[in-house]
Amino acid sequence: MRTKSYLILTFLFITAQLTAQTLVKITVEKQKPEITVAPNMYGIFFEDINFAADGGLYAEMIKNRSFDFPNSPFMGWLTYGKVSVQTEGAPFPRNQHYARLLNDGLLTGTGLLNEGFRGIGVEKNKKYNLSLYAKNVNKGENKLKIEIISAANEIIASGEIEINSGDWEKYKLELQAEETCAHAKLRVDLISQGELDIEHVSLFPAETWKNRENGMRKDLAQALADLKPGVFRFPGGCIIEGNNLETRYQWKNSVGAVENRPVNENRWNYVFQHRFTPDYFQSYGLGFFEYFQLCEDFGADALPVVSCGMACQFITDECVPVDDLEPYIQDALDLVEFANGPVTSKWGKVRVEMGHPESFGLKYIGIGNEQWGEVFPKHLEAFQKAFDEKYPEIQIIGSSGPSADGEQFDYLWGQMKKLDVDLVDEHYYKDPDWFLQNADRYDDYSRKGPKVFAGEYACHVQPEKKNSFYAALCEASFLTGIERNSDVVRLATYAPLFAHVDAWQWKPDMIWFDNLRSVKSANYYVQQLYSKYKGTTVQNVKMNGENVVGQNGIYASVVTDKDNDQLIIKISNTGKSEKEVELDFKLKELPGVLKGKQITLKANLDDENTLDEPFLVKPLEKEVVLDSKSPKISIEAESFHVFVLDL
Ligand code: AHR
C-alpha cells in the first residue's frame, strides 16, 4: 500500500515538473535607455582560404594563368612537345614568366593543358571567354587550337586563334561547351610549325556576377548578396599578416591591370600539413578594387584590414621595429586615398582609371589581425596617430588577439581602451557549450569606450566540425545575446565564408561549392535571418526578471523595426522537449492582433546541407496570427524561430 502511494506521489511530482517545464513566460517591454541596432550589424568576413577567391568567388578558371607560381612556373599545366619558360621581354613586368612553344614538326605536337582549380567547371551550351597574350618568335604566322576537354577526354569545345604579330597582342576566343563537366581541362595546342610565346591565359564564364569582365562567379556572389550584408571585411584573416612580412597582403599589388598584379603565395597552401594544398597561390585577380565594388553591389560598408607590420605570430616573430613602420602606415593612408580620394590624388586616380570615379565611401580600417603582445599596441598607436592627423573620420579597428578570453585578451582589451580605438575585433571558434553559455557574454560589458566587432566566429562541433544544424542552433542562440547587446556589439561576421569541397583547409564554413554548384549551410541561414530581420531597436526581454539565456533551454531577443513597422521575435529552444512560451507584451500601442510570418529552422541536430542534399536544413515560412495579449506559442524541441509581425 505504501509502495503504491509512493508511486502515485512520484508520478504526480514528475507530471507537475513536466507541466511546469513546458510553460515558459517571457515579458517584453520597452528597453530604457533605447538601444539601436547598427544598420550594418551583420556582414561578411572574406578570406582567400579553402579556394575562396582563386578557384572560388573569382570566376577565373585557369590556375597559374601567368606562369608565375613561385618556383613552379608550370604548376597546374601539363606540357608536351617543346615548351619552355622565358622571362626576357615579358609584357607584364610584375609577372615576369611566360611560356614559349616550339613546334618543329614533332609527332607529339606542342602545347599545354591546364587542370583548372581541381578541374574546370563548364555547363552544356554555356559560353566561355578565353583570352591570352601571344607573339610570334620569328616572322610569319602561327595557329593555336584551343579546346576544352572533358574528364572523359572528349573535346567539348574548340576554336582556333591565328597569331599574326611579332609583338605582344591580346587575343580572344569565345567557346561554347557541348557537355557539362565539373572537371574539364583547357588545352592550348600549337598546330602550326613555328615558335610563339604566350602569357596570361585566361578563361572566364561569359556570364559572371553583373556580367563584368574579370568578374565573380554568379552563384557565389548572389549567395553573398542574399545575405543582405551590412559590412564586408576583407581580405582576411591571417592572410593579411603573411607567414612572413614579405608575403603579407599588400593591397597596392592587387590593383591596376590584372595581368600585372604580382602573384603571391597563399599561406593556407602549407600551413595545415593535414590539408596540404601546394598549388594554392593568390593571383590578386580579386583585388581591392573588386572588393570595394562588391561592397557597393551589396550595399555593405567596406572594412579592409591591413598589415600592422607584424607577420602571423602563430608562425614567426618577424616584426618591423616601430620606428620603421612608415611604409606600412603610408600604405594604410594611401588605401583611404584609393577608396575615397579625388582623381587629382595619386591613388584616387588609380581608382578612377579602373572605372570608378565616385568615392567608395570608406569609413573603417582594421589595423592588424590576430595580433598579441606588447608590441601590437605600440604599432597600432603609430597608425592611429597618422590617421588622427590625416583621416580622423575613419574608424579604427584594433584586436583582442586570437582568443575569446584569457590573459592576452584582457591585456589587449585594456590597451584598446587606453588607445580608445573605435572597435575591438573579437574572434571565437568554440564548441557548442561555449556558445550556449556565452549568450550573456556582453550583458556586463562596459558601455563606455570601444565597441565590439565580433569579427570571426563559428560553432565547432567536434570531431567532424560539420556545418550541422546543431552548430547553427547554438550560433542562433548565442546571437540573441549579441542582438540584445547591440549597443556594445556593433558588427558581427561569421567565419570563414567559403570552401571548395575538393580543396578546403578549414571547416566549418558558411558556403560550400564545387566547380559548378554551391550550397548554403544551416549557419548561412542563421546569419541571413539575423541580417534580414535585424530591426532597428532592441526591446527588453525577461524571464522571471532575468535575460533569457538558456533557462529551460530557451534563448530569446526582440527588436522592433521602425522602418518597416514590425515587431521581430527571435527564439530558440535547445532543449529536448517542446516548450510553450507565453509572451507578455508590455509595449504600448500594439494592435489587438499581431499578424505576420513565422520562419523556422528545424532539423536533426546532425543534419548538414551538402551539394547533393542542399536543403536538409532550410528556413520554412508560415503565416501567423497572435493575440497581442499574452499569446502562447509552441516552440518545438531543438528549433530556432523568427516571428516577423506587423505593427
Ligand atoms: O578564419 C580562419 C582564420 O582563423 C583566420 O585567418 C584567422 O584570423 C583566424 O585564426
XYZ file of C-alpha atoms and ligand atoms in Angstrom:
657
model
C 0.000 0.000 0.000
C 2.808 2.346 0.993
C 4.639 1.491 -2.257
C 1.518 2.302 -4.300
C 1.011 5.757 -2.720
C 4.709 6.442 -3.149
C 4.451 5.613 -6.863
C 1.371 7.842 -7.258
C 3.122 10.701 -5.475
C 6.226 10.263 -7.589
C 4.067 10.221 -10.739
C 2.257 13.408 -9.662
C 5.540 15.058 -8.799
C 7.112 14.198 -12.183
C 3.962 15.276 -14.074
C 3.913 18.564 -12.183
C 7.574 19.056 -13.004
C 6.988 18.357 -16.691
C 3.987 20.671 -16.852
C 5.950 23.376 -15.066
C 8.831 22.883 -17.529
C 6.704 23.252 -20.609
C 5.200 26.639 -19.813
C 7.680 29.473 -20.056
C 6.698 33.097 -19.519
C 8.545 35.896 -21.220
C 7.854 39.595 -20.794
C 8.667 42.091 -23.482
C 8.856 45.750 -22.585
C 10.443 48.916 -23.825
C 14.207 48.988 -23.387
C 15.383 52.027 -21.477
C 17.551 53.762 -22.441
C 16.886 52.918 -26.051
C 19.332 50.602 -27.801
C 19.586 50.859 -31.563
C 20.824 48.068 -33.786
C 23.630 49.168 -36.116
C 22.151 49.250 -39.635
C 25.232 47.406 -40.898
C 25.435 44.983 -37.958
C 25.659 41.588 -39.744
C 28.098 41.103 -42.547
C 30.679 39.082 -44.409
C 34.194 38.031 -43.468
C 36.145 37.215 -46.627
C 39.492 35.469 -46.795
C 41.168 33.528 -49.578
C 41.187 30.264 -47.619
C 39.630 26.998 -48.896
C 39.907 28.328 -52.519
C 37.522 31.143 -51.593
C 38.966 33.643 -54.087
C 41.159 31.865 -56.651
C 39.155 28.786 -57.602
C 36.048 30.183 -55.913
C 34.333 33.555 -55.987
C 36.811 34.892 -58.551
C 35.487 33.348 -61.748
C 38.871 32.798 -63.445
C 39.089 29.123 -64.420
C 42.790 28.851 -65.235
C 45.213 28.136 -62.441
C 48.620 29.792 -62.746
C 47.458 31.693 -65.811
C 50.609 33.795 -65.945
C 53.166 31.022 -65.318
C 54.272 32.860 -62.194
C 53.679 30.438 -59.333
C 56.901 30.866 -57.324
C 59.496 28.211 -58.195
C 56.933 26.309 -60.280
C 56.103 28.226 -63.455
C 54.264 25.229 -64.906
C 52.310 24.216 -61.812
C 48.768 23.463 -62.945
C 49.969 22.918 -66.516
C 50.923 19.723 -68.250
C 53.228 20.435 -71.133
C 54.035 18.278 -74.142
C 56.452 18.777 -77.026
C 58.847 21.692 -76.701
C 57.595 24.131 -74.124
C 59.907 26.307 -72.067
C 59.611 29.153 -69.620
C 61.001 32.570 -70.555
C 61.356 35.935 -68.880
C 63.127 38.198 -71.337
C 60.894 40.897 -72.799
C 57.965 39.872 -70.584
C 54.926 42.059 -71.314
C 53.973 42.472 -67.651
C 56.945 43.473 -65.515
C 55.429 42.306 -62.228
C 54.671 38.818 -63.611
C 57.863 38.022 -65.428
C 57.356 34.475 -66.688
C 55.749 33.376 -69.917
C 55.711 30.180 -71.984
C 57.472 29.569 -75.289
C 56.031 26.896 -77.581
C 58.118 25.390 -80.380
C 56.562 23.068 -82.917
C 59.236 21.807 -85.256
C 57.127 19.006 -86.647
C 57.392 16.607 -83.721
C 54.776 13.881 -83.787
C 53.910 14.652 -80.161
C 52.837 18.135 -81.133
C 53.456 21.049 -78.768
C 51.168 22.554 -76.243
C 49.898 22.707 -72.680
C 46.931 21.502 -70.681
C 45.633 23.441 -67.702
C 43.929 21.495 -64.919
C 41.964 24.438 -63.511
C 41.177 24.585 -59.825
C 40.566 20.878 -59.167
C 39.154 20.854 -62.704
C 37.371 23.416 -64.820
C 33.587 23.515 -64.449
C 31.660 24.071 -67.685
C 27.969 23.714 -68.453
C 26.376 22.458 -71.634
C 25.512 25.252 -74.107
C 27.093 27.941 -71.933
C 29.702 30.276 -73.342
C 33.217 30.875 -72.057
C 35.587 33.692 -72.880
C 39.159 32.734 -73.497
C 41.880 35.339 -73.779
C 45.628 35.187 -73.959
C 48.589 37.318 -74.889
C 50.840 35.987 -77.634
C 53.565 36.915 -80.073
C 55.413 35.032 -82.771
C 59.073 34.491 -82.039
C 60.059 34.681 -85.704
C 58.276 36.395 -88.555
C 55.265 34.667 -90.027
C 52.015 33.333 -88.667
C 51.079 30.695 -86.156
C 47.898 28.939 -85.249
C 46.697 27.830 -81.820
C 43.916 25.357 -81.310
C 42.088 25.904 -78.028
C 39.990 23.073 -76.636
C 38.028 22.307 -73.521
C 38.468 18.630 -72.783
C 36.077 16.713 -70.534
C 37.030 14.370 -67.709
C 36.245 11.533 -70.155
C 38.836 13.023 -72.517
C 36.269 14.227 -75.071
C 36.688 17.567 -76.794
C 33.636 19.543 -75.671
C 34.540 22.989 -77.024
C 37.020 24.058 -79.632
C 38.261 27.073 -81.572
C 41.342 28.486 -83.240
C 43.369 31.640 -82.889
C 45.738 32.983 -85.513
C 48.742 34.738 -84.116
C 49.869 37.201 -86.706
C 52.152 39.588 -84.892
C 55.676 39.589 -83.623
C 54.595 41.916 -80.799
C 52.640 41.022 -77.716
C 48.913 41.263 -78.534
C 45.790 40.183 -76.716
C 43.698 37.531 -78.494
C 40.167 36.492 -77.614
C 38.036 33.481 -78.424
C 34.508 32.519 -77.422
C 33.979 28.847 -76.663
C 30.669 27.059 -76.177
C 30.577 23.855 -74.153
C 28.777 20.879 -75.694
C 28.671 18.989 -72.405
C 28.516 19.715 -68.723
C 31.653 18.735 -66.865
C 32.954 19.727 -63.430
C 36.478 18.510 -64.063
C 37.365 19.612 -67.566
C 40.780 20.830 -68.762
C 41.884 23.507 -71.181
C 44.258 22.590 -73.990
C 46.357 25.152 -75.841
C 47.878 23.410 -78.842
C 50.329 24.952 -81.318
C 49.095 23.389 -84.556
C 51.341 25.237 -86.987
C 55.042 24.571 -87.327
C 56.748 27.525 -85.703
C 57.557 29.192 -82.422
C 55.481 31.539 -80.311
C 55.184 32.949 -76.813
C 52.062 33.009 -74.711
C 51.228 34.756 -71.454
C 48.230 35.263 -69.154
C 45.966 32.514 -70.486
C 42.559 33.210 -69.042
C 39.120 31.589 -69.222
C 36.000 33.085 -67.695
C 32.347 32.133 -67.962
C 30.619 34.631 -70.269
C 28.066 35.081 -67.505
C 29.654 36.484 -64.381
C 28.132 38.444 -61.495
C 26.772 41.599 -63.158
C 28.442 40.312 -66.335
C 31.675 42.078 -65.532
C 34.956 41.271 -67.195
C 37.375 39.878 -64.640
C 34.162 39.113 -62.763
C 32.908 36.924 -59.957
C 31.165 33.558 -60.056
C 27.481 34.353 -60.308
C 26.025 31.812 -57.878
C 28.579 32.589 -55.187
C 28.256 36.368 -55.464
C 24.468 36.019 -55.437
C 24.660 33.935 -52.255
C 26.561 36.813 -50.658
C 24.084 39.399 -51.916
C 21.245 37.290 -50.479
C 22.813 37.609 -47.044
C 21.990 41.328 -47.225
C 25.353 42.076 -45.631
C 25.802 45.388 -43.866
C 29.576 45.167 -43.716
C 32.224 43.315 -45.740
C 35.592 42.601 -44.153
C 38.462 41.712 -46.494
C 40.982 40.317 -47.402
C 41.195 38.119 -44.235
C 42.313 36.787 -41.662
C 45.858 35.581 -41.251
C 46.445 36.125 -44.955
C 46.796 39.841 -44.257
C 49.692 39.248 -41.902
C 51.534 36.723 -44.092
C 53.705 33.935 -42.786
C 56.489 36.455 -43.102
C 56.414 40.159 -43.803
C 57.396 39.725 -47.419
C 54.301 37.667 -48.186
C 51.845 39.841 -46.256
C 48.872 41.108 -48.243
C 49.878 44.370 -49.912
C 46.794 45.980 -51.391
C 48.779 48.023 -53.890
C 49.761 44.763 -55.596
C 46.083 43.945 -56.067
C 45.011 46.976 -58.118
C 45.567 48.111 -61.712
C 45.667 45.798 -64.746
C 45.059 42.180 -63.629
C 47.879 40.944 -65.846
C 50.351 42.992 -63.852
C 49.245 42.105 -60.332
C 52.100 40.032 -58.908
C 51.250 36.527 -57.757
C 51.758 35.974 -54.040
C 51.918 32.805 -52.001
C 48.825 31.744 -50.121
C 49.773 30.884 -46.549
C 46.992 28.289 -46.473
C 48.788 26.179 -49.050
C 51.188 24.683 -46.497
C 50.222 25.867 -43.016
C 47.946 22.891 -42.368
C 50.006 19.855 -43.236
C 46.927 17.620 -42.888
C 45.235 19.702 -45.600
C 48.376 20.334 -47.655
C 47.472 22.373 -50.768
C 50.753 23.170 -52.532
C 49.034 24.570 -55.625
C 47.316 27.420 -53.779
C 48.543 30.923 -54.613
C 46.984 34.370 -54.770
C 46.592 35.833 -58.250
C 45.046 39.024 -56.801
C 42.602 38.946 -59.723
C 40.086 39.569 -56.974
C 41.822 42.608 -55.577
C 40.931 45.690 -53.593
C 39.065 47.407 -56.446
C 36.894 44.328 -56.906
C 36.342 44.040 -53.132
C 35.174 47.647 -52.937
C 32.962 47.111 -55.962
C 31.349 44.073 -54.337
C 30.701 46.113 -51.192
C 28.962 48.676 -53.336
C 26.931 45.987 -55.130
C 25.789 44.533 -51.809
C 25.177 47.878 -50.136
C 27.728 46.865 -47.490
C 30.308 49.035 -45.771
C 33.859 48.087 -46.715
C 36.073 47.014 -43.848
C 39.578 46.432 -45.186
C 42.225 45.136 -42.814
C 45.908 45.926 -43.367
C 49.187 44.588 -42.042
C 50.369 46.384 -38.918
C 53.978 45.402 -39.554
C 53.777 42.094 -37.685
C 53.741 38.773 -39.548
C 51.472 35.953 -38.350
C 52.528 35.331 -34.749
C 51.461 31.685 -34.880
C 54.283 31.176 -37.376
C 57.017 33.732 -36.693
C 58.002 36.686 -34.552
C 59.016 38.705 -37.613
C 58.083 42.258 -36.869
C 59.043 45.706 -38.125
C 60.597 47.994 -35.486
C 58.124 50.740 -34.568
C 60.466 53.389 -35.936
C 60.468 51.716 -39.354
C 56.705 51.489 -39.710
C 56.383 54.447 -42.032
C 55.854 52.475 -45.305
C 53.205 50.331 -43.629
C 51.400 53.369 -42.288
C 51.681 55.075 -45.659
C 50.099 52.026 -47.333
C 47.164 52.295 -44.940
C 46.762 56.025 -45.546
C 47.050 55.526 -49.295
C 44.268 52.977 -49.106
C 41.880 55.675 -47.916
C 43.039 57.826 -50.801
C 42.457 54.944 -53.225
C 38.935 54.379 -51.887
C 37.808 57.935 -51.321
C 40.306 60.336 -52.904
C 39.682 62.597 -55.882
C 41.082 61.987 -59.340
C 43.694 64.623 -58.608
C 45.226 62.412 -55.921
C 47.744 59.694 -56.848
C 45.699 56.737 -55.601
C 42.291 58.271 -56.292
C 43.423 58.456 -59.912
C 44.162 54.727 -59.953
C 40.584 54.034 -58.813
C 39.162 56.417 -61.409
C 41.241 54.789 -64.148
C 39.901 51.424 -63.086
C 36.414 52.724 -63.810
C 35.072 54.158 -60.555
C 35.100 57.969 -60.497
C 32.958 58.211 -57.360
C 34.386 57.654 -53.921
C 33.795 54.221 -52.381
C 32.935 55.968 -49.111
C 35.371 54.001 -46.946
C 34.827 54.611 -43.238
C 36.557 51.727 -41.419
C 40.038 50.287 -41.342
C 41.331 47.292 -39.390
C 44.960 47.502 -38.292
C 46.412 44.025 -37.885
C 44.506 40.782 -37.495
C 45.026 38.430 -34.550
C 47.958 40.266 -33.013
C 49.015 39.925 -29.423
C 51.742 41.003 -27.011
C 53.144 44.359 -26.005
C 54.376 45.348 -29.442
C 50.973 45.406 -31.101
C 49.513 48.344 -29.143
C 52.669 50.327 -29.914
C 52.263 49.633 -33.629
C 48.598 50.436 -33.508
C 49.276 53.705 -31.738
C 51.615 54.798 -34.534
C 48.937 54.060 -37.151
C 46.294 55.754 -35.045
C 48.367 58.915 -34.729
C 48.757 59.131 -38.507
C 45.041 58.555 -39.038
C 44.086 61.131 -36.404
C 46.131 63.660 -38.321
C 45.079 62.789 -41.855
C 41.776 60.929 -41.687
C 40.196 61.435 -38.246
C 36.831 60.401 -39.690
C 38.000 56.823 -40.380
C 37.058 54.381 -37.623
C 39.965 52.274 -36.401
C 39.536 48.614 -35.502
C 42.008 47.085 -33.079
C 42.406 43.471 -31.971
C 41.888 41.410 -28.833
C 44.033 38.580 -30.236
C 43.012 35.094 -31.297
C 41.323 34.050 -28.031
C 37.930 34.974 -26.672
C 39.240 35.346 -23.119
C 42.364 34.885 -21.007
C 45.358 36.931 -20.044
C 46.210 38.267 -23.513
C 42.589 39.045 -24.251
C 42.273 41.070 -21.046
C 45.596 42.782 -21.618
C 44.729 43.740 -25.174
C 41.273 44.981 -24.221
C 42.947 47.201 -21.615
C 45.286 48.525 -24.266
C 42.486 49.061 -26.777
C 40.608 51.087 -24.164
C 43.707 53.145 -23.453
C 44.152 53.852 -27.144
C 40.428 54.467 -27.426
C 40.052 52.634 -30.730
C 36.569 52.646 -32.214
C 36.017 48.906 -32.326
C 37.806 45.839 -30.978
C 37.840 42.702 -33.120
C 36.975 39.549 -31.125
C 37.312 36.012 -32.500
C 35.711 32.831 -31.220
C 35.840 29.416 -32.796
C 34.336 27.475 -29.915
C 32.321 24.394 -29.028
C 28.523 24.300 -28.608
C 28.636 24.672 -24.807
C 30.667 27.837 -25.119
C 28.155 29.360 -27.499
C 25.215 28.403 -25.285
C 26.896 29.629 -22.129
C 28.028 32.865 -23.695
C 24.630 34.196 -24.683
C 25.130 36.542 -21.737
C 28.736 37.399 -22.724
C 28.057 41.032 -23.461
C 25.433 41.721 -20.795
C 28.054 43.101 -18.418
C 30.452 44.645 -20.944
C 31.279 48.258 -20.276
C 29.016 50.666 -22.117
C 31.886 53.132 -22.299
C 34.884 53.030 -24.633
C 35.423 50.869 -27.705
C 32.614 48.829 -29.197
C 32.901 45.199 -30.261
C 33.326 43.817 -33.755
C 32.603 40.087 -33.477
C 34.859 39.607 -36.466
C 35.262 35.820 -36.667
C 33.073 33.215 -35.058
C 31.698 29.772 -35.693
C 30.497 26.924 -33.529
C 32.817 23.930 -33.882
C 31.094 20.634 -33.135
C 33.816 18.017 -32.631
C 35.063 15.741 -34.015
C 33.971 16.482 -37.579
C 33.311 20.218 -37.284
C 30.347 19.834 -39.602
C 28.128 22.711 -40.631
C 25.455 20.851 -38.731
C 22.085 22.142 -37.688
C 23.272 21.874 -34.089
C 26.151 24.277 -34.747
C 23.688 26.685 -36.369
C 21.226 26.356 -33.480
C 23.960 27.197 -30.964
C 25.002 30.215 -33.032
C 21.384 31.363 -33.320
C 21.002 31.092 -29.550
C 24.248 32.969 -28.920
C 23.264 35.708 -31.343
C 20.194 36.552 -29.252
C 22.791 37.869 -26.788
C 24.564 39.867 -29.471
C 21.274 41.339 -30.595
C 20.263 42.209 -27.029
C 23.614 43.961 -26.616
C 23.542 45.846 -29.886
C 24.786 48.935 -28.067
C 28.059 47.079 -27.379
C 28.408 44.783 -30.388
C 28.155 46.917 -33.488
C 29.363 44.477 -36.160
C 29.319 40.693 -36.478
C 30.712 38.405 -39.186
C 30.763 34.574 -39.281
C 34.000 32.950 -40.486
C 35.262 31.525 -42.720
C 32.926 32.219 -45.582
C 33.633 29.819 -48.465
C 35.068 26.349 -49.000
C 35.688 24.297 -52.132
C 34.661 20.686 -51.392
C 37.827 19.367 -53.063
C 40.285 21.929 -51.740
C 39.426 23.132 -48.262
C 41.827 23.689 -45.373
C 39.430 24.746 -42.608
C 35.908 23.911 -41.584
C 33.132 24.645 -40.790
C 32.474 27.287 -43.471
C 29.362 29.185 -44.395
C 29.047 28.314 -48.106
C 30.419 25.197 -49.803
C 30.902 24.759 -53.530
C 32.446 22.689 -56.277
C 33.227 23.883 -59.789
C 29.555 24.016 -60.773
C 27.348 24.042 -57.690
C 27.140 25.720 -54.320
C 25.256 25.051 -51.117
C 24.228 27.288 -48.241
C 24.863 25.813 -44.817
C 22.464 25.888 -41.886
C 24.813 28.513 -40.435
C 24.282 30.650 -43.525
C 20.547 30.693 -42.894
C 21.047 31.791 -39.291
C 23.218 34.701 -40.407
C 20.752 35.572 -43.116
C 17.796 35.593 -40.726
C 19.625 37.854 -38.293
C 20.729 40.141 -41.084
C 17.359 40.380 -42.817
C 15.433 40.799 -39.605
C 17.884 42.815 -37.529
C 15.296 45.515 -36.810
C 16.247 48.943 -35.585
C 15.503 48.981 -31.864
C 16.151 46.433 -29.117
C 13.355 45.598 -26.680
C 13.778 44.377 -23.144
C 13.037 40.640 -22.857
C 12.922 38.888 -19.495
C 12.078 35.530 -17.966
C 11.417 35.906 -14.238
C 13.221 39.233 -14.317
C 16.333 37.753 -15.986
C 17.644 37.936 -19.546
C 16.571 34.854 -21.491
C 19.864 32.998 -21.796
C 19.038 29.323 -21.774
C 16.610 28.869 -18.861
C 14.552 25.814 -19.854
C 16.684 25.735 -22.999
C 15.112 28.955 -24.251
C 17.035 31.892 -25.723
C 15.141 34.952 -26.904
C 15.533 38.514 -28.090
C 13.072 41.000 -29.526
C 13.570 44.024 -31.737
C 11.208 46.427 -33.382
C 11.788 47.747 -36.857
C 10.905 51.432 -37.149
C 11.401 51.454 -40.903
C 9.066 48.561 -41.619
C 6.806 48.909 -38.583
C 7.429 45.388 -37.363
C 7.916 43.519 -34.141
C 10.530 40.776 -34.557
C 10.922 37.958 -32.065
C 13.850 35.543 -32.238
C 13.571 32.487 -30.085
C 15.403 29.200 -29.895
C 14.759 26.075 -27.897
C 17.869 23.980 -27.359
C 16.014 21.611 -25.018
C 14.843 18.113 -25.848
C 11.156 18.871 -25.311
C 8.689 21.291 -26.797
C 8.049 24.438 -24.741
C 5.000 26.562 -24.569
C 6.081 30.170 -24.385
C 3.673 32.758 -23.091
C 4.587 36.250 -24.221
C 3.554 39.132 -22.051
C 3.867 42.273 -24.151
C 4.167 45.398 -22.070
C 4.720 47.522 -25.149
C 2.414 50.441 -25.805
C 0.274 50.788 -28.903
C 0.298 47.162 -30.038
C -2.607 46.230 -32.279
C -5.056 43.726 -30.756
C -3.936 41.118 -33.232
C -0.393 40.642 -34.479
C -0.246 39.240 -37.989
C 2.837 38.198 -39.864
C 5.085 35.240 -40.503
C 6.973 32.666 -38.515
C 10.237 31.464 -40.037
C 11.509 28.200 -38.600
C 14.797 26.365 -38.773
C 14.378 22.807 -37.545
C 16.205 19.607 -38.473
C 18.047 16.704 -36.911
C 20.938 18.058 -34.911
C 23.472 16.279 -37.091
C 21.906 17.295 -40.408
C 24.189 19.207 -42.743
C 23.369 20.643 -46.151
C 25.599 19.224 -48.862
C 25.875 19.712 -52.610
C 23.824 16.551 -53.101
C 21.312 17.316 -50.340
C 21.289 21.110 -50.279
C 18.029 21.683 -48.427
C 18.133 19.335 -45.435
C 18.144 22.462 -43.311
C 16.338 25.485 -44.656
C 14.058 28.181 -43.298
C 10.366 27.369 -43.582
C 7.856 30.191 -43.519
C 4.237 30.171 -42.469
C 1.688 32.836 -41.663
C 0.884 33.512 -38.021
C -1.731 35.467 -36.162
C -1.103 36.156 -32.481
C -3.327 37.804 -29.950
C -1.174 40.609 -28.599
C -2.472 39.938 -25.073
C -0.333 37.156 -23.654
C -0.178 34.896 -26.702
C 1.157 31.404 -26.234
C 3.448 29.962 -28.838
C 4.719 26.423 -29.053
C 8.422 26.153 -29.648
C 9.454 22.703 -30.780
C 12.427 20.963 -29.220
C 15.748 21.918 -30.832
C 14.498 24.626 -33.157
C 15.009 28.305 -33.963
C 12.255 30.736 -34.970
C 11.898 34.288 -36.158
C 8.471 35.880 -35.863
C 8.052 38.926 -38.068
C 4.856 40.679 -37.039
C 3.262 43.795 -38.480
C 2.549 46.558 -36.053
O 39.138 32.090 -40.406
C 40.326 31.382 -40.473
C 41.431 32.003 -39.649
O 41.097 31.981 -38.298
C 41.699 33.446 -39.918
O 42.548 33.632 -40.971
C 42.331 33.929 -38.650
O 42.117 35.279 -38.397
C 41.783 33.014 -37.602
O 42.790 32.438 -36.845
